[in-house]
């Protein structure tokens, strides 16, 4: 890419040339972070929580640096967003250039080419050898809302099925689609109607084959809703917030086949799994499934807010003019960032890097599991790997252990995130710009935290 000059060339690890090291110069939070977090408590509502008690001032490669000069290992990527690396030089350059050109026209007022280029790239990169179209939005939840709108308009039906452990966002419709009450839904109802829930394939806990789990879900949909009332089913190919649950082989294709046979739109929510994260451009590829619509966000633009719905042209074209859009959707700076990120995804070997990271994570966590039966399951693909913590006697979820391990790792300067319906999963989502040394050091710290817990 022409924007990459010699000055940025030497730091393609991303970020503002930060030393790639874990270094704690204070307890966390240090005094500067503590002062900023005290202001947060006064100025920002408690409902907007935070996981790591530091105020960030810089990030890149595999580290986040805080206001006191502590350098933390980043195994979370701001929830799978900075996949290409934080402040990646190609993205920083593209954003700066676009910001100097124009910051906004509203695509619905005067369109611009970069939005169309992003749509063309998504239409080309997503699974499916058929005519596709894409519409751009600001957040994952907004993309999901629009995918449901489009599916309803296309089918003339209202019902939507989401799955146990599913997560689709925090707006009203996406809260309804999301499974878990605390913290996402509790007290925030009433929720949008005509949303139904079906059982997920969760091999570690249900022991079902993919086809058997699909049969269970399909039978429930047919009995409780009726295929003729269903506009869409929406599912994460690998569930994110719900616990990095990887469905058994055959589950997703069986659901997709049933959808096709019954005129139901199959929506893959790839907001967390998309863009190289799983060692594939999209996780649907792993399972051999071709969705009718795909929602994307998170990793799409290296940290700039952008989201998309991509899918079969005849479904995407169902809406009348003016029915889709939004003031900021497909903002030109976010589109410039997305084009730079897509250039990195396609040309800088990051898919291969995600696979290498997956091998390191899986081998290490599996070795830990063989020594420690409190790790009940290790699962995931590419740079999206999790460990599920259990009581070894009963396999019951151990949320307290999980929270203790995560807290101890963070206190030692390693950013790890938890997830799972039962809060008993630690998920690893490192930026693909992290070096092996830092990744292994981060895992060492997690292993020590587990041994001490
Ligand atoms: C994060 C997430 C969303 C919501 O995205 P926001 O940008 O936070 O609105 C939706 N679906 C999945 C699978 C997600 O991981």
CSV table of C-alpha atoms and ligand atoms in Angstrom, one decimal:
chain,number,residue,atom,x,y,z
A,1,UNK,CA,0.0,0.0,0.0
A,2,UNK,CA,1.4,3.4,-1.1
A,3,UNK,CA,0.6,4.9,2.3
A,4,UNK,CA,3.2,2.8,4.0
A,5,UNK,CA,6.3,4.9,4.2
A,6,UNK,CA,9.8,4.0,5.4
A,7,UNK,CA,9.2,5.5,8.8
A,8,UNK,CA,6.3,3.2,9.4
A,9,UNK,CA,7.8,0.2,7.7
A,10,UNK,CA,10.1,-0.8,10.6
A,11,UNK,CA,7.2,-1.0,13.0
A,12,UNK,CA,4.7,-3.1,11.2
A,13,UNK,CA,4.2,-4.8,14.5
A,14,UNK,CA,1.7,-2.0,14.9
A,15,UNK,CA,1.4,0.7,17.4
A,16,UNK,CA,3.6,3.7,18.1
A,17,UNK,CA,6.9,1.7,18.3
A,18,UNK,CA,6.2,0.5,21.8
A,19,UNK,CA,8.7,-1.7,23.6
A,20,UNK,CA,7.2,-5.2,23.4
A,21,UNK,CA,7.5,-6.2,27.0
A,22,UNK,CA,5.5,-6.7,30.2
A,23,UNK,CA,6.7,-4.2,32.7
A,24,UNK,CA,5.0,-3.2,35.9
A,25,UNK,CA,6.3,-0.1,37.6
A,26,UNK,CA,3.4,0.2,40.1
A,27,UNK,CA,0.7,-2.0,41.5
A,28,UNK,CA,-2.4,-1.8,39.4
A,29,UNK,CA,-3.9,0.7,39.3
A,30,UNK,CA,-1.0,3.1,39.8
A,31,UNK,CA,-1.7,6.6,41.1
A,32,UNK,CA,-2.4,8.2,37.7
A,33,UNK,CA,-4.8,5.5,36.6
A,34,UNK,CA,-6.4,5.5,40.1
A,35,UNK,CA,-7.1,9.2,39.8
A,36,UNK,CA,-8.6,8.8,36.3
A,37,UNK,CA,-10.7,5.9,37.4
A,38,UNK,CA,-12.0,8.0,40.4
A,39,UNK,CA,-13.2,10.6,37.9
A,40,UNK,CA,-14.8,7.8,35.8
A,41,UNK,CA,-16.8,6.8,38.9
A,42,UNK,CA,-18.0,10.4,39.3
A,43,UNK,CA,-18.7,11.1,35.6
A,44,UNK,CA,-19.7,7.8,34.0
A,45,UNK,CA,-22.5,5.6,35.1
A,46,UNK,CA,-21.7,2.4,37.0
A,47,UNK,CA,-23.5,0.4,34.2
A,48,UNK,CA,-20.5,1.1,32.0
A,49,UNK,CA,-18.1,-1.3,33.7
A,50,UNK,CA,-14.5,-2.1,33.0
A,51,UNK,CA,-12.3,-5.2,33.3
A,52,UNK,CA,-8.8,-3.9,33.7
A,53,UNK,CA,-8.3,-1.2,36.4
A,54,UNK,CA,-5.9,1.0,34.4
A,55,UNK,CA,-6.3,4.0,32.0
A,56,UNK,CA,-4.8,3.3,28.6
A,57,UNK,CA,-2.6,5.8,26.9
A,58,UNK,CA,-1.0,3.8,24.1
A,59,UNK,CA,-1.1,0.3,22.6
A,60,UNK,CA,0.5,-1.7,19.8
A,61,UNK,CA,2.0,-5.0,18.8
A,62,UNK,CA,1.0,-7.1,21.9
A,63,UNK,CA,1.0,-4.5,24.7
A,64,UNK,CA,-1.3,-1.9,26.2
A,65,UNK,CA,0.5,0.9,28.1
A,66,UNK,CA,-1.2,2.7,31.0
A,67,UNK,CA,-1.0,6.2,32.4
A,68,UNK,CA,1.6,5.2,35.0
A,69,UNK,CA,3.9,3.6,32.4
A,70,UNK,CA,2.9,0.0,33.1
A,71,UNK,CA,3.1,-2.1,30.0
A,72,UNK,CA,0.5,-5.0,30.0
A,73,UNK,CA,0.4,-8.0,27.7
A,74,UNK,CA,-2.8,-7.8,25.6
A,75,UNK,CA,-4.6,-11.1,25.2
A,76,UNK,CA,-8.0,-9.5,24.6
A,77,UNK,CA,-7.6,-7.1,21.6
A,78,UNK,CA,-10.4,-4.9,23.1
A,79,UNK,CA,-12.7,-7.8,22.6
A,80,UNK,CA,-11.4,-9.1,19.3
A,81,UNK,CA,-11.3,-5.7,17.6
A,82,UNK,CA,-7.6,-4.8,17.1
A,83,UNK,CA,-6.9,-8.1,15.3
A,84,UNK,CA,-4.4,-6.5,12.9
A,85,UNK,CA,-2.7,-4.8,15.9
A,86,UNK,CA,-3.5,-1.6,17.8
A,87,UNK,CA,-2.7,1.7,16.0
A,88,UNK,CA,-1.5,-0.3,13.0
A,89,UNK,CA,0.6,2.0,10.9
A,90,UNK,CA,-1.4,1.3,7.7
A,91,UNK,CA,-4.6,2.1,9.6
A,92,UNK,CA,-3.2,5.2,11.3
A,93,UNK,CA,-2.0,6.5,8.0
A,94,UNK,CA,-5.3,5.8,6.2
A,95,UNK,CA,-7.3,7.5,9.0
A,96,UNK,CA,-5.1,10.6,9.1
A,97,UNK,CA,-5.3,11.0,5.3
A,98,UNK,CA,-9.0,10.6,5.2
A,99,UNK,CA,-9.6,12.9,8.2
A,100,UNK,CA,-7.7,15.6,6.3
A,101,UNK,CA,-9.8,15.0,3.1
A,102,UNK,CA,-13.4,14.9,4.5
A,103,UNK,CA,-14.8,13.5,7.7
A,104,UNK,CA,-18.4,13.1,6.8
A,105,UNK,CA,-21.0,13.7,4.2
A,106,UNK,CA,-23.6,11.1,5.2
A,107,UNK,CA,-23.6,8.3,2.6
A,108,UNK,CA,-27.3,8.7,2.2
A,109,UNK,CA,-26.8,12.4,1.2
A,110,UNK,CA,-23.7,12.3,-1.0
A,111,UNK,CA,-22.1,8.8,-1.4
A,112,UNK,CA,-18.4,8.3,-1.7
A,113,UNK,CA,-16.2,5.6,-3.2
A,114,UNK,CA,-14.6,4.1,-0.1
A,115,UNK,CA,-18.0,2.8,1.3
A,116,UNK,CA,-18.6,1.1,-2.1
A,117,UNK,CA,-15.1,-0.3,-2.0
A,118,UNK,CA,-15.7,-1.8,1.4
A,119,UNK,CA,-18.9,-3.3,0.2
A,120,UNK,CA,-17.2,-4.8,-2.8
A,121,UNK,CA,-14.5,-6.3,-0.6
A,122,UNK,CA,-17.0,-7.8,1.8
A,123,UNK,CA,-19.0,-9.2,-1.2
A,124,UNK,CA,-15.9,-10.8,-2.5
A,125,UNK,CA,-14.4,-12.1,0.8
A,126,UNK,CA,-17.5,-13.6,2.5
A,127,UNK,CA,-18.4,-17.2,1.7
A,128,UNK,CA,-20.8,-17.9,-1.1
A,129,UNK,CA,-20.4,-18.0,-4.9
A,130,UNK,CA,-23.4,-15.8,-5.7
A,131,UNK,CA,-24.2,-12.1,-6.2
A,132,UNK,CA,-24.0,-10.3,-2.9
A,133,UNK,CA,-24.5,-6.8,-1.5
A,134,UNK,CA,-23.4,-5.1,1.7
A,135,UNK,CA,-24.8,-2.2,3.8
A,136,UNK,CA,-22.6,-0.5,6.5
A,137,UNK,CA,-23.4,0.5,10.0
A,138,UNK,CA,-21.7,1.6,13.2
A,139,UNK,CA,-21.8,-1.3,15.7
A,140,UNK,CA,-22.3,-5.1,15.8
A,141,UNK,CA,-25.7,-4.7,17.4
A,142,UNK,CA,-26.8,-2.3,14.7
A,143,UNK,CA,-25.7,-4.8,12.0
A,144,UNK,CA,-27.7,-7.5,13.7
A,145,UNK,CA,-30.8,-5.3,13.9
A,146,UNK,CA,-30.5,-4.6,10.2
A,147,UNK,CA,-30.0,-8.2,9.3
A,148,UNK,CA,-33.2,-9.0,11.0
A,149,UNK,CA,-35.1,-6.1,9.4
A,150,UNK,CA,-33.9,-7.3,6.0
A,151,UNK,CA,-34.8,-11.0,6.6
A,152,UNK,CA,-38.3,-10.0,7.8
A,153,UNK,CA,-38.9,-7.7,4.8
A,154,UNK,CA,-37.6,-10.4,2.4
A,155,UNK,CA,-39.7,-13.2,3.8
A,156,UNK,CA,-42.8,-11.3,4.9
A,157,UNK,CA,-42.5,-13.3,8.2
A,158,UNK,CA,-41.8,-12.1,11.7
A,159,UNK,CA,-40.3,-14.9,13.8
A,160,UNK,CA,-36.6,-15.1,14.6
A,161,UNK,CA,-34.7,-17.8,16.4
A,162,UNK,CA,-31.5,-17.3,18.4
A,163,UNK,CA,-29.7,-19.9,20.3
A,164,UNK,CA,-28.9,-20.8,23.9
A,165,UNK,CA,-25.7,-19.0,25.0
A,166,UNK,CA,-26.0,-16.6,22.1
A,167,UNK,CA,-24.9,-13.0,22.3
A,168,UNK,CA,-25.9,-10.4,19.7
A,169,UNK,CA,-25.7,-7.0,21.5
A,170,UNK,CA,-27.3,-4.6,23.9
A,171,UNK,CA,-30.0,-2.7,21.9
A,172,UNK,CA,-33.6,-3.7,22.5
A,173,UNK,CA,-33.9,-6.3,19.7
A,174,UNK,CA,-30.4,-7.6,20.2
A,175,UNK,CA,-31.0,-7.9,24.0
A,176,UNK,CA,-34.0,-10.1,23.1
A,177,UNK,CA,-31.7,-12.2,20.9
A,178,UNK,CA,-29.1,-12.5,23.6
A,179,UNK,CA,-29.5,-15.4,25.9
A,180,UNK,CA,-27.8,-14.3,29.2
A,181,UNK,CA,-29.8,-12.2,31.7
A,182,UNK,CA,-27.0,-10.9,33.9
A,183,UNK,CA,-25.5,-8.5,33.0
A,184,UNK,CA,-27.0,-7.9,29.5
A,185,UNK,CA,-30.8,-8.0,30.0
A,186,UNK,CA,-31.7,-8.0,33.7
A,187,UNK,CA,-34.2,-5.2,34.4
A,188,UNK,CA,-34.1,-3.8,30.8
A,189,UNK,CA,-37.3,-5.3,29.4
A,190,UNK,CA,-39.8,-5.5,27.9
A,191,UNK,CA,-37.9,-7.1,25.0
A,192,UNK,CA,-38.7,-7.2,21.3
A,193,UNK,CA,-41.4,-9.8,20.5
A,194,UNK,CA,-41.3,-12.7,18.0
A,195,UNK,CA,-37.9,-13.8,19.2
A,196,UNK,CA,-37.5,-17.5,20.1
A,197,UNK,CA,-34.7,-19.6,21.5
A,198,UNK,CA,-33.4,-23.0,20.4
A,199,UNK,CA,-30.9,-25.3,21.9
A,200,UNK,CA,-27.2,-24.9,20.8
A,201,UNK,CA,-24.8,-27.7,20.1
A,202,UNK,CA,-22.4,-27.6,23.1
A,203,UNK,CA,-20.3,-30.8,22.8
A,204,UNK,CA,-18.6,-30.5,26.1
A,205,UNK,CA,-21.9,-30.4,28.0
A,206,UNK,CA,-24.5,-32.1,25.8
A,207,UNK,CA,-22.4,-34.9,24.3
A,208,UNK,CA,-24.5,-34.8,21.1
A,209,UNK,CA,-23.3,-35.2,17.6
A,210,UNK,CA,-23.8,-32.2,15.3
A,211,UNK,CA,-26.7,-33.9,13.4
A,212,UNK,CA,-28.4,-34.9,16.6
A,213,UNK,CA,-28.1,-31.5,18.1
A,214,UNK,CA,-29.5,-30.0,14.9
A,215,UNK,CA,-32.4,-32.4,15.0
A,216,UNK,CA,-33.2,-31.4,18.5
A,217,UNK,CA,-33.2,-27.7,17.6
A,218,UNK,CA,-35.1,-28.2,14.3
A,219,UNK,CA,-37.8,-30.3,16.0
A,220,UNK,CA,-38.2,-27.6,18.7
A,221,UNK,CA,-38.5,-24.9,16.0
A,222,UNK,CA,-41.1,-26.9,14.0
A,223,UNK,CA,-43.2,-27.7,17.1
A,224,UNK,CA,-43.0,-24.4,19.0
A,225,UNK,CA,-42.9,-21.9,16.1
A,226,UNK,CA,-43.6,-23.5,12.8
A,227,UNK,CA,-41.2,-23.0,9.9
A,228,UNK,CA,-43.7,-20.9,8.0
A,229,UNK,CA,-43.7,-18.3,10.7
A,230,UNK,CA,-39.9,-17.9,10.7
A,231,UNK,CA,-38.1,-15.1,9.0
A,232,UNK,CA,-34.6,-16.1,10.1
A,233,UNK,CA,-32.4,-17.9,12.5
A,234,UNK,CA,-29.3,-16.1,13.7
A,235,UNK,CA,-26.3,-17.9,15.1
A,236,UNK,CA,-22.6,-17.3,15.9
A,237,UNK,CA,-20.6,-20.0,14.1
A,238,UNK,CA,-18.4,-20.0,17.3
A,239,UNK,CA,-20.2,-18.4,20.2
A,240,UNK,CA,-18.3,-15.5,21.7
A,241,UNK,CA,-19.6,-14.1,25.0
A,242,UNK,CA,-21.5,-17.3,25.6
A,243,UNK,CA,-18.2,-19.2,26.1
A,244,UNK,CA,-16.4,-19.8,22.8
A,245,UNK,CA,-18.7,-22.7,22.3
A,246,UNK,CA,-17.7,-24.6,19.1
A,247,UNK,CA,-20.7,-26.6,17.7
A,248,UNK,CA,-20.2,-30.2,16.8
A,249,UNK,CA,-19.4,-31.0,13.2
A,250,UNK,CA,-22.5,-31.1,11.1
A,251,UNK,CA,-24.7,-28.9,13.3
A,252,UNK,CA,-24.5,-25.7,11.3
A,253,UNK,CA,-24.8,-27.3,7.8
A,254,UNK,CA,-27.9,-29.2,9.0
A,255,UNK,CA,-29.5,-25.9,10.3
A,256,UNK,CA,-28.5,-24.2,7.0
A,257,UNK,CA,-30.1,-27.0,4.9
A,258,UNK,CA,-33.3,-26.8,7.0
A,259,UNK,CA,-33.4,-23.1,6.5
A,260,UNK,CA,-33.0,-23.4,2.8
A,261,UNK,CA,-35.7,-26.0,2.5
A,262,UNK,CA,-38.1,-23.9,4.5
A,263,UNK,CA,-37.5,-20.4,3.1
A,264,UNK,CA,-35.9,-19.2,6.4
A,265,UNK,CA,-32.9,-16.8,6.1
A,266,UNK,CA,-29.8,-18.2,7.7
A,267,UNK,CA,-27.8,-15.4,9.4
A,268,UNK,CA,-24.3,-16.0,10.7
A,269,UNK,CA,-23.3,-13.4,13.3
A,270,UNK,CA,-19.6,-13.2,12.6
A,271,UNK,CA,-19.1,-10.0,14.6
A,272,UNK,CA,-16.6,-11.7,16.9
A,273,UNK,CA,-15.4,-14.5,14.6
A,274,UNK,CA,-14.9,-12.6,11.4
A,275,UNK,CA,-11.7,-11.2,9.7
A,276,UNK,CA,-8.9,-13.8,10.3
A,277,UNK,CA,-9.7,-14.2,14.0
A,278,UNK,CA,-10.3,-17.9,13.7
A,279,UNK,CA,-7.5,-18.6,11.3
A,280,UNK,CA,-9.9,-18.3,8.4
A,281,UNK,CA,-11.3,-15.1,6.9
A,282,UNK,CA,-14.7,-16.1,8.3
A,283,UNK,CA,-15.5,-18.9,10.7
A,284,UNK,CA,-18.4,-20.2,8.6
A,285,UNK,CA,-15.7,-21.6,6.3
A,286,UNK,CA,-14.5,-23.9,9.1
A,287,UNK,CA,-17.9,-25.6,9.2
A,288,UNK,CA,-18.5,-25.7,5.5
A,289,UNK,CA,-21.6,-23.5,5.8
A,290,UNK,CA,-22.6,-20.7,3.4
A,291,UNK,CA,-24.9,-18.2,5.2
A,292,UNK,CA,-27.6,-16.2,3.4
A,293,UNK,CA,-26.5,-13.1,5.4
A,294,UNK,CA,-23.4,-12.4,7.5
A,295,UNK,CA,-23.1,-9.7,10.1
A,296,UNK,CA,-19.6,-8.3,10.8
A,297,UNK,CA,-18.0,-5.6,13.0
A,298,UNK,CA,-15.3,-5.8,15.7
A,299,UNK,CA,-12.1,-6.8,13.6
A,300,UNK,CA,-13.3,-5.1,10.4
A,301,UNK,CA,-11.5,-1.7,10.8
A,302,UNK,CA,-8.7,-2.0,13.2
A,303,UNK,CA,-10.6,-0.3,16.0
A,304,UNK,CA,-12.7,2.3,14.1
A,305,UNK,CA,-16.4,1.8,14.6
A,306,UNK,CA,-17.8,0.0,11.5
A,307,UNK,CA,-20.2,-2.9,11.0
A,308,UNK,CA,-21.8,-4.5,8.0
A,309,UNK,CA,-24.5,-6.8,6.8
A,310,UNK,CA,-23.5,-8.8,3.7
A,311,UNK,CA,-25.5,-11.3,1.8
A,312,UNK,CA,-27.4,-12.6,-1.1
A,313,UNK,CA,-28.3,-9.7,-3.4
A,314,UNK,CA,-31.9,-10.7,-3.7
A,315,UNK,CA,-32.4,-10.7,0.1
A,316,UNK,CA,-30.4,-7.5,0.6
A,317,UNK,CA,-32.5,-5.8,-2.0
A,318,UNK,CA,-35.8,-6.5,-0.3
A,319,UNK,CA,-35.9,-3.2,1.4
A,320,UNK,CA,-37.5,-0.1,-0.2
A,321,UNK,CA,-35.2,2.9,-0.7
A,322,UNK,CA,-34.6,4.8,2.6
A,323,UNK,CA,-35.4,1.7,4.7
A,324,UNK,CA,-31.8,1.0,5.6
A,325,UNK,CA,-29.0,3.4,6.7
A,326,UNK,CA,-28.2,5.9,9.4
A,327,UNK,CA,-26.4,9.2,9.8
A,328,UNK,CA,-23.0,7.8,10.4
A,329,UNK,CA,-23.2,4.3,8.9
A,330,UNK,CA,-20.1,3.7,6.8
A,331,UNK,CA,-18.4,6.9,7.9
A,332,UNK,CA,-15.5,7.7,5.5
A,333,UNK,CA,-12.8,7.5,8.2
A,334,UNK,CA,-14.1,4.1,9.3
A,335,UNK,CA,-14.2,3.0,5.7
A,336,UNK,CA,-10.6,4.2,5.1
A,337,UNK,CA,-9.6,2.2,8.2
A,338,UNK,CA,-11.5,-0.9,6.9
A,339,UNK,CA,-9.8,-0.8,3.5
A,340,UNK,CA,-6.4,-0.6,5.2
A,341,UNK,CA,-7.3,-3.5,7.5
A,342,UNK,CA,-8.6,-5.6,4.6
A,343,UNK,CA,-5.4,-4.9,2.8
A,344,UNK,CA,-3.5,-6.3,5.9
A,345,UNK,CA,-5.9,-9.3,6.2
A,346,UNK,CA,-5.4,-10.2,2.5
A,347,UNK,CA,-1.7,-9.4,2.0
A,348,UNK,CA,0.3,-9.5,5.3
A,349,UNK,CA,-0.1,-13.2,6.3
A,350,UNK,CA,-2.4,-12.6,9.3
A,351,UNK,CA,-4.6,-15.6,8.6
A,352,UNK,CA,-1.5,-17.8,8.9
A,353,UNK,CA,-0.5,-15.9,12.0
A,354,UNK,CA,-3.8,-16.6,13.6
A,355,UNK,CA,-3.3,-20.3,12.9
A,356,UNK,CA,0.2,-20.2,14.5
A,357,UNK,CA,-1.2,-18.4,17.6
A,358,UNK,CA,-3.9,-21.0,17.8
A,359,UNK,CA,-1.3,-23.8,17.8
A,360,UNK,CA,0.6,-22.1,20.6
A,361,UNK,CA,-2.5,-21.4,22.7
A,362,UNK,CA,-4.0,-24.9,22.2
A,363,UNK,CA,-0.8,-26.8,22.9
A,364,UNK,CA,-0.1,-24.8,26.1
A,365,UNK,CA,-3.6,-24.9,27.4
A,366,UNK,CA,-3.9,-28.6,26.6
A,367,UNK,CA,-0.7,-29.3,28.4
A,368,UNK,CA,-2.0,-27.4,31.4
A,369,UNK,CA,-5.2,-29.4,31.2
A,370,UNK,CA,-3.4,-32.7,31.4
A,371,UNK,CA,-1.8,-31.5,34.7
A,372,UNK,CA,-4.9,-29.9,36.1
A,373,UNK,CA,-8.4,-31.4,35.9
A,374,UNK,CA,-10.0,-28.0,36.8
A,375,UNK,CA,-9.5,-27.2,33.1
A,376,UNK,CA,-12.5,-29.2,31.8
A,377,UNK,CA,-12.3,-28.2,28.1
A,378,UNK,CA,-9.9,-26.3,25.8
A,379,UNK,CA,-11.6,-25.3,22.5
A,380,UNK,CA,-11.7,-22.7,19.7
A,381,UNK,CA,-10.0,-22.0,16.4
A,382,UNK,CA,-7.0,-19.8,15.5
A,383,UNK,CA,-6.6,-16.8,17.8
A,384,UNK,CA,-10.0,-17.4,19.4
A,385,UNK,CA,-9.3,-20.1,22.1
A,386,UNK,CA,-10.8,-20.7,25.5
A,387,UNK,CA,-10.4,-22.8,28.6
A,388,UNK,CA,-13.5,-23.8,30.6
A,389,UNK,CA,-13.0,-24.2,34.3
A,390,UNK,CA,-14.9,-26.8,36.3
A,391,UNK,CA,-15.2,-28.7,39.5
A,392,UNK,CA,-13.2,-31.9,38.5
A,393,UNK,CA,-15.6,-34.1,40.5
A,394,UNK,CA,-18.8,-33.0,39.0
A,395,UNK,CA,-17.9,-31.0,35.9
A,396,UNK,CA,-20.0,-28.1,37.4
A,397,UNK,CA,-18.9,-24.7,36.2
A,398,UNK,CA,-16.4,-23.0,38.5
A,399,UNK,CA,-17.0,-19.3,38.0
A,400,UNK,CA,-15.1,-18.3,41.3
A,401,UNK,CA,-11.9,-20.1,40.1
A,402,UNK,CA,-12.2,-18.4,36.7
A,403,UNK,CA,-12.6,-15.0,38.2
A,404,UNK,CA,-9.7,-15.5,40.6
A,405,UNK,CA,-7.4,-16.7,37.8
A,406,UNK,CA,-8.3,-13.7,35.5
A,407,UNK,CA,-8.0,-11.2,38.3
A,408,UNK,CA,-4.6,-12.6,39.3
A,409,UNK,CA,-3.3,-12.5,35.7
A,410,UNK,CA,-4.5,-9.0,35.3
A,411,UNK,CA,-2.8,-7.9,38.5
A,412,UNK,CA,0.4,-9.4,37.0
A,413,UNK,CA,0.0,-7.3,33.8
A,414,UNK,CA,-1.7,-9.7,31.5
A,415,UNK,CA,-5.1,-8.7,30.0
A,416,UNK,CA,-7.3,-11.7,29.9
A,417,UNK,CA,-11.1,-11.7,29.4
A,418,UNK,CA,-13.7,-14.1,30.8
A,419,UNK,CA,-16.9,-15.2,29.2
A,420,UNK,CA,-19.5,-18.0,29.3
A,421,UNK,CA,-23.1,-18.3,30.4
A,422,UNK,CA,-21.8,-19.7,33.6
A,423,UNK,CA,-18.9,-17.2,33.8
A,424,UNK,CA,-16.4,-20.1,33.9
A,425,UNK,CA,-14.4,-19.5,30.7
A,426,UNK,CA,-11.2,-17.6,30.1
A,427,UNK,CA,-10.9,-16.6,26.5
A,428,UNK,CA,-7.8,-15.7,24.6
A,429,UNK,CA,-8.1,-13.2,21.8
A,430,UNK,CA,-4.6,-11.8,21.3
A,431,UNK,CA,-3.9,-9.3,18.5
A,432,UNK,CA,-2.3,-11.1,15.6
A,433,UNK,CA,0.6,-8.6,15.9
A,434,UNK,CA,1.7,-10.1,19.2
A,435,UNK,CA,5.1,-11.8,19.2
A,436,UNK,CA,5.5,-15.5,20.3
A,437,UNK,CA,7.6,-14.5,23.4
A,438,UNK,CA,5.0,-12.1,24.7
A,439,UNK,CA,2.2,-14.6,24.1
A,440,UNK,CA,4.1,-17.4,25.9
A,441,UNK,CA,4.9,-15.1,28.8
A,442,UNK,CA,1.2,-14.2,29.1
A,443,UNK,CA,0.4,-17.9,29.2
A,444,UNK,CA,3.1,-18.5,31.8
A,445,UNK,CA,1.4,-15.8,34.0
A,446,UNK,CA,-2.0,-17.4,33.5
A,447,UNK,CA,-0.5,-20.8,34.4
A,448,UNK,CA,1.0,-19.4,37.6
A,449,UNK,CA,-2.3,-17.7,38.5
A,450,UNK,CA,-4.1,-21.1,38.1
A,451,UNK,CA,-1.5,-23.0,40.1
A,452,UNK,CA,-1.8,-20.4,43.0
A,453,UNK,CA,-5.7,-20.3,42.9
B,1,LIG,C1,-19.8,-7.9,20.2
B,1,LIG,C2,-20.9,-8.7,19.5
B,1,LIG,C3,-22.0,-8.1,19.1
B,1,LIG,C4,-22.4,-6.6,19.4
B,1,LIG,O1,-21.4,-5.7,18.8
B,1,LIG,P1,-21.4,-4.2,19.3
B,1,LIG,O2,-20.4,-3.6,18.4
B,1,LIG,O3,-20.9,-4.3,20.7
B,1,LIG,O4,-22.7,-3.7,19.3
B,1,LIG,C5,-22.9,-8.8,18.3
B,1,LIG,N1,-22.7,-10.1,18.0
B,1,LIG,C6,-21.6,-10.7,18.5
B,1,LIG,C7,-21.3,-12.1,18.1
B,1,LIG,C8,-20.6,-10.0,19.2
B,1,LIG,O5,-19.5,-10.7,19.7
